[in-house]
Every structure is written in C-alpha cells, then in structure tokens.
PDB file of C-alpha atoms in Angstrom:
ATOM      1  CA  UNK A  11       0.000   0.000   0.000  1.00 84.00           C
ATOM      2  CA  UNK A  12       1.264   3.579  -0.876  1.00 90.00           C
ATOM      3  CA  UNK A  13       0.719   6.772   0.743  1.00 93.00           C
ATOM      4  CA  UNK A  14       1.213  10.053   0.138  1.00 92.00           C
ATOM      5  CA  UNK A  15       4.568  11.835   1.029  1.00 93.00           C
ATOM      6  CA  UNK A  16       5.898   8.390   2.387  1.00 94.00           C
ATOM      7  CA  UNK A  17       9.478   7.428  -0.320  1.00 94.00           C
ATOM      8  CA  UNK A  18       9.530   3.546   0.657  1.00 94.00           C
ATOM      9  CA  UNK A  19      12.668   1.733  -0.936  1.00 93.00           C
ATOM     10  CA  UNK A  20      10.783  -0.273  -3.301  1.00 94.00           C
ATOM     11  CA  UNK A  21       9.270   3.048  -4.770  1.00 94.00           C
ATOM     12  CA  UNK A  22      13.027   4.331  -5.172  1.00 93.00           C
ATOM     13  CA  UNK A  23      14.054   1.320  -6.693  1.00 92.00           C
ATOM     14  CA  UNK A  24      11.368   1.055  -9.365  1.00 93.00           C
ATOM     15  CA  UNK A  25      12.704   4.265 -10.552  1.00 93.00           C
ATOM     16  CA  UNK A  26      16.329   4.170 -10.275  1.00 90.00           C
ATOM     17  CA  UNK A  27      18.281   3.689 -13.262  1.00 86.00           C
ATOM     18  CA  UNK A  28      21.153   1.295 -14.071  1.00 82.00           C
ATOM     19  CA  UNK A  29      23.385   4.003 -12.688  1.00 83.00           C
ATOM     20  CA  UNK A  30      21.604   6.662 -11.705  1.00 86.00           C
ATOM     21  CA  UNK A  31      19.316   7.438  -8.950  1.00 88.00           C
ATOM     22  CA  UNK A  32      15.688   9.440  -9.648  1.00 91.00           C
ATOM     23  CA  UNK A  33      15.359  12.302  -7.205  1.00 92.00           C
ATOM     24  CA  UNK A  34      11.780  12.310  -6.340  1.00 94.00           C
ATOM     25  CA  UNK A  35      10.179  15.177  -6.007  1.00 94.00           C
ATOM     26  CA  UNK A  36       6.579  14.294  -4.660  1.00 95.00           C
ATOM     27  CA  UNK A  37       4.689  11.508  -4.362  1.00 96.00           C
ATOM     28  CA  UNK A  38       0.788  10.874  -4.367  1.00 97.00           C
ATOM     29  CA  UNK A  39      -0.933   8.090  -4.000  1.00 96.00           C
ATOM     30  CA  UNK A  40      -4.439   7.707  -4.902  1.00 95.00           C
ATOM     31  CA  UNK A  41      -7.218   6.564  -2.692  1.00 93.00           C
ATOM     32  CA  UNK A  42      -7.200   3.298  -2.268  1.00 94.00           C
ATOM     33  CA  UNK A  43      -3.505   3.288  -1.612  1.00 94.00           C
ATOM     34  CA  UNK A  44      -3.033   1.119  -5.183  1.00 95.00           C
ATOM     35  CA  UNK A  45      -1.043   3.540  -7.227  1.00 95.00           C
ATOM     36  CA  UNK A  46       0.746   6.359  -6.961  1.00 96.00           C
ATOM     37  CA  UNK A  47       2.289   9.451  -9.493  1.00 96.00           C
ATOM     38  CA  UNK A  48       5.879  10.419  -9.106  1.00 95.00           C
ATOM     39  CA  UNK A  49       7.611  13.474 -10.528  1.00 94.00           C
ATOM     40  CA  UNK A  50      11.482  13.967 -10.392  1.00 92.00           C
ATOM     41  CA  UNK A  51      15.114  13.949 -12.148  1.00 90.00           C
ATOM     42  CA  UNK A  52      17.945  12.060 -12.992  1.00 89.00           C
ATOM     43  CA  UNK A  53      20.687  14.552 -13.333  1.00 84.00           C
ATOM     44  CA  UNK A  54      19.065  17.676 -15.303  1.00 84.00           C
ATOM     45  CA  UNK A  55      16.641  19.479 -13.704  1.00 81.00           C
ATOM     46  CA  UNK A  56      15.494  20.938 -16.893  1.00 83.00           C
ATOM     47  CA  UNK A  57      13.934  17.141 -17.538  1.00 88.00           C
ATOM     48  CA  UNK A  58      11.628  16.498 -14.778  1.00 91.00           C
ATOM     49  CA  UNK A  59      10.046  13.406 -15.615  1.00 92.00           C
ATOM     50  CA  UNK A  60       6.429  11.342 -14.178  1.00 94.00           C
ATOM     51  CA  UNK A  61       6.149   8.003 -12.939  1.00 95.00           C
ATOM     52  CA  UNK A  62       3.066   5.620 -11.985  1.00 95.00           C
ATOM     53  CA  UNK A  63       4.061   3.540  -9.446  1.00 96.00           C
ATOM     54  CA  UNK A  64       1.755   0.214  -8.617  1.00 95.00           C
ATOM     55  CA  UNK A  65       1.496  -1.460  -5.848  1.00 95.00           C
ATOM     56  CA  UNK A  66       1.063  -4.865  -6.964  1.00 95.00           C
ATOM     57  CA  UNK A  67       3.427  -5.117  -9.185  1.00 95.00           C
ATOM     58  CA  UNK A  68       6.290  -2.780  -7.687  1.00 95.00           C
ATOM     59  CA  UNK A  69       7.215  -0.758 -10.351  1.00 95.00           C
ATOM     60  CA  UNK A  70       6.748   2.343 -11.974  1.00 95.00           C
ATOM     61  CA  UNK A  71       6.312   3.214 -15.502  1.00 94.00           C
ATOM     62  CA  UNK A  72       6.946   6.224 -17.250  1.00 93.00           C
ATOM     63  CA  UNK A  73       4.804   8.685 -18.549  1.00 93.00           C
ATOM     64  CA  UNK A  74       5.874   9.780 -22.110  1.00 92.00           C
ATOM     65  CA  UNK A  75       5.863  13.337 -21.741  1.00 89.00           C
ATOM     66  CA  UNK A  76       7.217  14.419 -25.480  1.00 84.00           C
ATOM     67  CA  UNK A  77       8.559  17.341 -24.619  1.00 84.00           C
ATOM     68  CA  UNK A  78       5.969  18.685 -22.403  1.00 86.00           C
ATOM     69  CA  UNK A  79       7.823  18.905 -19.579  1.00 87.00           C
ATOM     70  CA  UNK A  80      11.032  20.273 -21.048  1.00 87.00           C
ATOM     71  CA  UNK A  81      12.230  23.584 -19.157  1.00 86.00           C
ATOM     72  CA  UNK A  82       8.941  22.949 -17.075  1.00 88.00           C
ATOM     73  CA  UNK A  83       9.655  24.198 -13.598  1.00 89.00           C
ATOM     74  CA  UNK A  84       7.944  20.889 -12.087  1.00 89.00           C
ATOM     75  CA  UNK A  85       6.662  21.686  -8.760  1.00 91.00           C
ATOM     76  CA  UNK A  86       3.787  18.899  -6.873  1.00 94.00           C
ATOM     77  CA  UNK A  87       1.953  16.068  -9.046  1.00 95.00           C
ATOM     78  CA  UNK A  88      -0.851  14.725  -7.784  1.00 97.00           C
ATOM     79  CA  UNK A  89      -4.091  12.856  -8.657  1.00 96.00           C
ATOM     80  CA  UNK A  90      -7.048  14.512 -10.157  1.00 96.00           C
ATOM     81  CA  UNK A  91      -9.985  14.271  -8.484  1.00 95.00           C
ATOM     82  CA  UNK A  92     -11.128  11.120 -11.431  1.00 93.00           C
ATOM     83  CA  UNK A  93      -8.250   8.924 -10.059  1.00 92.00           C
ATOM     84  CA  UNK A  94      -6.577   8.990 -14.082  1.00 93.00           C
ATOM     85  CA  UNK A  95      -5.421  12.598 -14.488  1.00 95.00           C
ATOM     86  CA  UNK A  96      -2.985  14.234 -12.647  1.00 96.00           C
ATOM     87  CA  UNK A  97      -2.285  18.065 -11.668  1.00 96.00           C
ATOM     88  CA  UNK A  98       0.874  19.653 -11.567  1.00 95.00           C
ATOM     89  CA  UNK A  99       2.024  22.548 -10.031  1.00 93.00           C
ATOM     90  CA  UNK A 100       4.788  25.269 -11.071  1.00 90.00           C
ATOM     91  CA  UNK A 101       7.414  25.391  -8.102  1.00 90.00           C
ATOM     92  CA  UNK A 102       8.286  28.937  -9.163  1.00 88.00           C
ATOM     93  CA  UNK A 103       4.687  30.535  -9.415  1.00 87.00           C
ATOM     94  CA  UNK A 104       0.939  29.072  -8.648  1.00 83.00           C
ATOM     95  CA  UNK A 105      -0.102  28.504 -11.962  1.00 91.00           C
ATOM     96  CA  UNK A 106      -1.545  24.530 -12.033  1.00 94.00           C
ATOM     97  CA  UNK A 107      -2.137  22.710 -14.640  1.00 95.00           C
ATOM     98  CA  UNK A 108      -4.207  19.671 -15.616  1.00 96.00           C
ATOM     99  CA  UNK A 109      -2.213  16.443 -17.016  1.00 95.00           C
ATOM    100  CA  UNK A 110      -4.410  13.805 -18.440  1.00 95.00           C
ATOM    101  CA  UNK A 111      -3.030  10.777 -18.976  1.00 94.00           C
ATOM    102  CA  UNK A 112      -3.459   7.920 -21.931  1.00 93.00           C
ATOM    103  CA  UNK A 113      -3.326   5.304 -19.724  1.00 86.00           C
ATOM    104  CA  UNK A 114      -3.483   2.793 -22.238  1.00 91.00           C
ATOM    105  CA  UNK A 115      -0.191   3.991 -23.691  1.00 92.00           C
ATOM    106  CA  UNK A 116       1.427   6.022 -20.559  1.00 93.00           C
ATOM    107  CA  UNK A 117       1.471   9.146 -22.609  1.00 93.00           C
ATOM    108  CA  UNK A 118      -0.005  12.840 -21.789  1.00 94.00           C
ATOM    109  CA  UNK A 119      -2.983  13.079 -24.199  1.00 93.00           C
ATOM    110  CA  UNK A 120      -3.996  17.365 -22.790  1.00 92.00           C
ATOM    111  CA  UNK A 121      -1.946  19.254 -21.109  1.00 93.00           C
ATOM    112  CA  UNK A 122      -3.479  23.063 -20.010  1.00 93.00           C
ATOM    113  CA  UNK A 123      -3.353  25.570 -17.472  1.00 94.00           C
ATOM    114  CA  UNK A 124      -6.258  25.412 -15.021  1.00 94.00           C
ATOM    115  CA  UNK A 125      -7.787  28.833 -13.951  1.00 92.00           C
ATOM    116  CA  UNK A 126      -9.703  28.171 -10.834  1.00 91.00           C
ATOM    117  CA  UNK A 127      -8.804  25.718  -7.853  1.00 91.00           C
ATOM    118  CA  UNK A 128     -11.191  23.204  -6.253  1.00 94.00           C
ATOM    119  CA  UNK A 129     -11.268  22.950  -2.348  1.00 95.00           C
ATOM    120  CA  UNK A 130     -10.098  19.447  -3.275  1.00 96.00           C
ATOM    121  CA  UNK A 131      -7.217  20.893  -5.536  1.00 95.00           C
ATOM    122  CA  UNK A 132      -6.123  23.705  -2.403  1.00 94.00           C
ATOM    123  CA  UNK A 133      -6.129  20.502  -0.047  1.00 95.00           C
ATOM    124  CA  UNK A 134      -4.174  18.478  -1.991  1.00 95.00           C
ATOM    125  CA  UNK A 135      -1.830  21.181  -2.414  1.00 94.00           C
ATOM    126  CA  UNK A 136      -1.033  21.793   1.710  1.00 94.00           C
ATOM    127  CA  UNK A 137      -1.070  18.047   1.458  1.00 95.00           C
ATOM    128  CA  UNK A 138       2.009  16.981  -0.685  1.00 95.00           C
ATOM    129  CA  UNK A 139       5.196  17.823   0.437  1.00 94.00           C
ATOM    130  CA  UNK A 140       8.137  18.824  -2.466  1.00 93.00           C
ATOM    131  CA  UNK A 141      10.827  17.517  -1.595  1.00 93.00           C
ATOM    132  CA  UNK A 142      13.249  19.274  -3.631  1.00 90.00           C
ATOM    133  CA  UNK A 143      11.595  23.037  -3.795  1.00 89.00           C
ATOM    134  CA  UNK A 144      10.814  23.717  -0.077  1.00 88.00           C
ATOM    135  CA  UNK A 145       9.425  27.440  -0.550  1.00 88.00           C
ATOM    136  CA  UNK A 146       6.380  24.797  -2.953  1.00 88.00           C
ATOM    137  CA  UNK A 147       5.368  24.208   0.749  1.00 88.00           C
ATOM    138  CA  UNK A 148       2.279  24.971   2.334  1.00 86.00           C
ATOM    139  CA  UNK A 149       3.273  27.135   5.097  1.00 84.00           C
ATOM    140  CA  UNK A 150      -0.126  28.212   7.311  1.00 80.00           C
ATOM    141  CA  UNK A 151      -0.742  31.453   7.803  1.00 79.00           C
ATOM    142  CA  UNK A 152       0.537  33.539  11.146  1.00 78.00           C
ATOM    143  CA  UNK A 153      -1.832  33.632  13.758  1.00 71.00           C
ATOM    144  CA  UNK A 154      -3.950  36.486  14.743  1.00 73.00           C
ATOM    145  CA  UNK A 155      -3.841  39.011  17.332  1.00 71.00           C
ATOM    146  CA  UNK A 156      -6.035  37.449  19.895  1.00 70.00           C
ATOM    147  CA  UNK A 157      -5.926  33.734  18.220  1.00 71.00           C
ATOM    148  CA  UNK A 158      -2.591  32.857  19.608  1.00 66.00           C
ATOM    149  CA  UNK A 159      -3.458  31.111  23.445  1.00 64.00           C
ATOM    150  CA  UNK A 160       0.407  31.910  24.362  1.00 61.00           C
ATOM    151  CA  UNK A 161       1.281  35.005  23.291  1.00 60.00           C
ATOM    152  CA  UNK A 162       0.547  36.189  26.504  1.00 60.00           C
ATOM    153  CA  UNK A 163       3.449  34.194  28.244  1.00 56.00           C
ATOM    154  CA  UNK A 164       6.136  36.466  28.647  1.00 55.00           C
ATOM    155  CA  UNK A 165       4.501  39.944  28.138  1.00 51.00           C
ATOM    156  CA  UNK A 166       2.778  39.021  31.904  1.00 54.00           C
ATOM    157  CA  UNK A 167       4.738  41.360  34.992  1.00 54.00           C
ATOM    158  CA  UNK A 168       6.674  38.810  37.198  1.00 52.00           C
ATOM    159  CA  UNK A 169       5.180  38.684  40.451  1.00 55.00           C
ATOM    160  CA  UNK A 170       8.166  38.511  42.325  1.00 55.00           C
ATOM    161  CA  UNK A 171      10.019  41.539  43.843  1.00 56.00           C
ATOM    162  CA  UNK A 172      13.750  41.184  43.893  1.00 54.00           C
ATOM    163  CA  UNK A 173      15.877  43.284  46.045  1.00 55.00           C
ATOM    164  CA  UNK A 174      19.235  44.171  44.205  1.00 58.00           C
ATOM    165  CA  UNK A 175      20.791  45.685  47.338  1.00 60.00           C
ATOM    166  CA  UNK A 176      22.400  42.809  48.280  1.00 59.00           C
ATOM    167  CA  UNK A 177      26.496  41.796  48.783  1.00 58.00           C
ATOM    168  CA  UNK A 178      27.097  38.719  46.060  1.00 55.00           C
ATOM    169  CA  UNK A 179      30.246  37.303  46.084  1.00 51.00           C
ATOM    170  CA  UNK A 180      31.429  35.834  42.392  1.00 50.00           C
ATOM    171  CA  UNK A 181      34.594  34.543  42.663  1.00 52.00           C
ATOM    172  CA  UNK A 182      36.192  35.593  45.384  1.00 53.00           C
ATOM    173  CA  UNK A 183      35.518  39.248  44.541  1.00 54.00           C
ATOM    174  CA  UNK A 184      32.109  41.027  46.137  1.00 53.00           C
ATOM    175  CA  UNK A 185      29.862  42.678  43.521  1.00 52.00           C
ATOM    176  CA  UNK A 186      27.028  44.947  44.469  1.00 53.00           C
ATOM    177  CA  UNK A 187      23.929  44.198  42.416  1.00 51.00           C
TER     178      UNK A 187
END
C-alpha cells in the first residue's frame, strides 16, 4: 500500500536507473492506496520526468511526456480528483495545470493551465510535500492578534520583587547588584 509523502525503498528502486538514482520530487498516491504518481530527475533538472508507481506489481512506468515537460519548472503532481489525471504545479509561481493521462499507452494526451482551484485541488496542495523546492510548501498562515493562546506568556509582569541591594560574592571578589 502507498501513501502520500511516504518514499519507501521499493518506490526508489522502481525508478532508479542502471546508474543513476531518480530524485523524487513528490509523491501521491491515490485513494485506495493502489497507485501512486511520481515526478522527479535524474541529473538535469530541466527534464523532470512522471512516474506511476503500482502497488502490486512494484514498479513504476513512465509517462511519455514528449517534450511537455522540457524547461517545465515541475513543482507537486498529484491525482485529479477522477483517479486517471494528474495536476501539476509550477514550483516557481501558482499557476496549475491539468495532465491527463493515456493510460493505455502512458502518454499525456492534454496538457493546459487550469484557472480556478477546487477545495479538493487547495487541499491536496497543503497536502504533498516537495521535496526538492521547499518554498512549494504549504506554510499556514501567522496567527492572529487574539488567536494565539500563548502570546501572553512572557509579556505578563513577574510577580516577584527582587531586592538588588544585596552583597554577592562571584569569585572571590564582592559585587554589588
């Protein structure tokens, strides 16, 4: 069973090549915990490439991208809300597009922007981590003035009087405080 944001050695192995290792970027898995998309590099990160990993069988296949994702500043993948497609986000901006897959021959039949987000598109984005592109991060929001139960620890008076008058002796030498 897969799960989202969890990079289990099988998973890495299914994508590794011969002699060289796939940095994954994010991971997804779908529902049932049966599949799951991949996005990554080898070596260039001007190639980021998509995997479908399944469970049953342990290994990924590639998605043929063409050159779709050439210079594409690959951010999150993760699964449409149909269980086939796949969204992907831009780590540099929020623009999010819609990738729907051929999955009869592993290749991107549409790829287009999307205008508008779904509540279940802004959850799955706070969701999936990026590994590589931390600032692709959901990061929530500062609390409010009032919100925050323990911002009042520390700006409280201390209670205690303390009388500084007194003789200390700090190695071997008295200091008045």
């Amino acid at each position: 069973m897969t799960k989202t944001n969890e990079i289990t050695p099988e998973i890495q192995k299914s994508v590794n090549r011969k002699n060289l290792d796939f940095a994954i970027q994010s991971i997804d898995a779908n529902k049932a915990g049966t599949k799951a998309v991949l996005v990554g590099i080898y070596e260039d990160p001007d190639f980021p490439e998509m995997f479908i990993y399944s469970a049953k069988t342990g290994k990924s296949r590639k998605i043929n991208s063409g050159a779709e994702f050439v210079d594409f500043p690959m951010g999150k993948a993760f699964w449409a809300e149909n269980g086939k497609d796949v969204y992907v986000n831009r780590y540099d901006c929020d623009s999010l597009y819609l990738v729907e897959i051929d999955t009869k021959n592993y290749k991107i039949s549409s790829f287009h922007e999307i205008q508008e987000k779904s509540q279940y598109v802004e959850e799955k984005l706070k969701e999936v981590t990026d590994f590589i592109w931390s600032d692709n991060n959901y990061t929530p929001p500062p609390l409010a003035p009032g919100d925050n139960p323990y911002e009042k620890c520390g700006s409280m008076p201390f209670p205690v009087e303390i009388d500084f008058s007194t003789n200390m002796t700090l190695g071997g030498t008295t200091a008045r405080h």
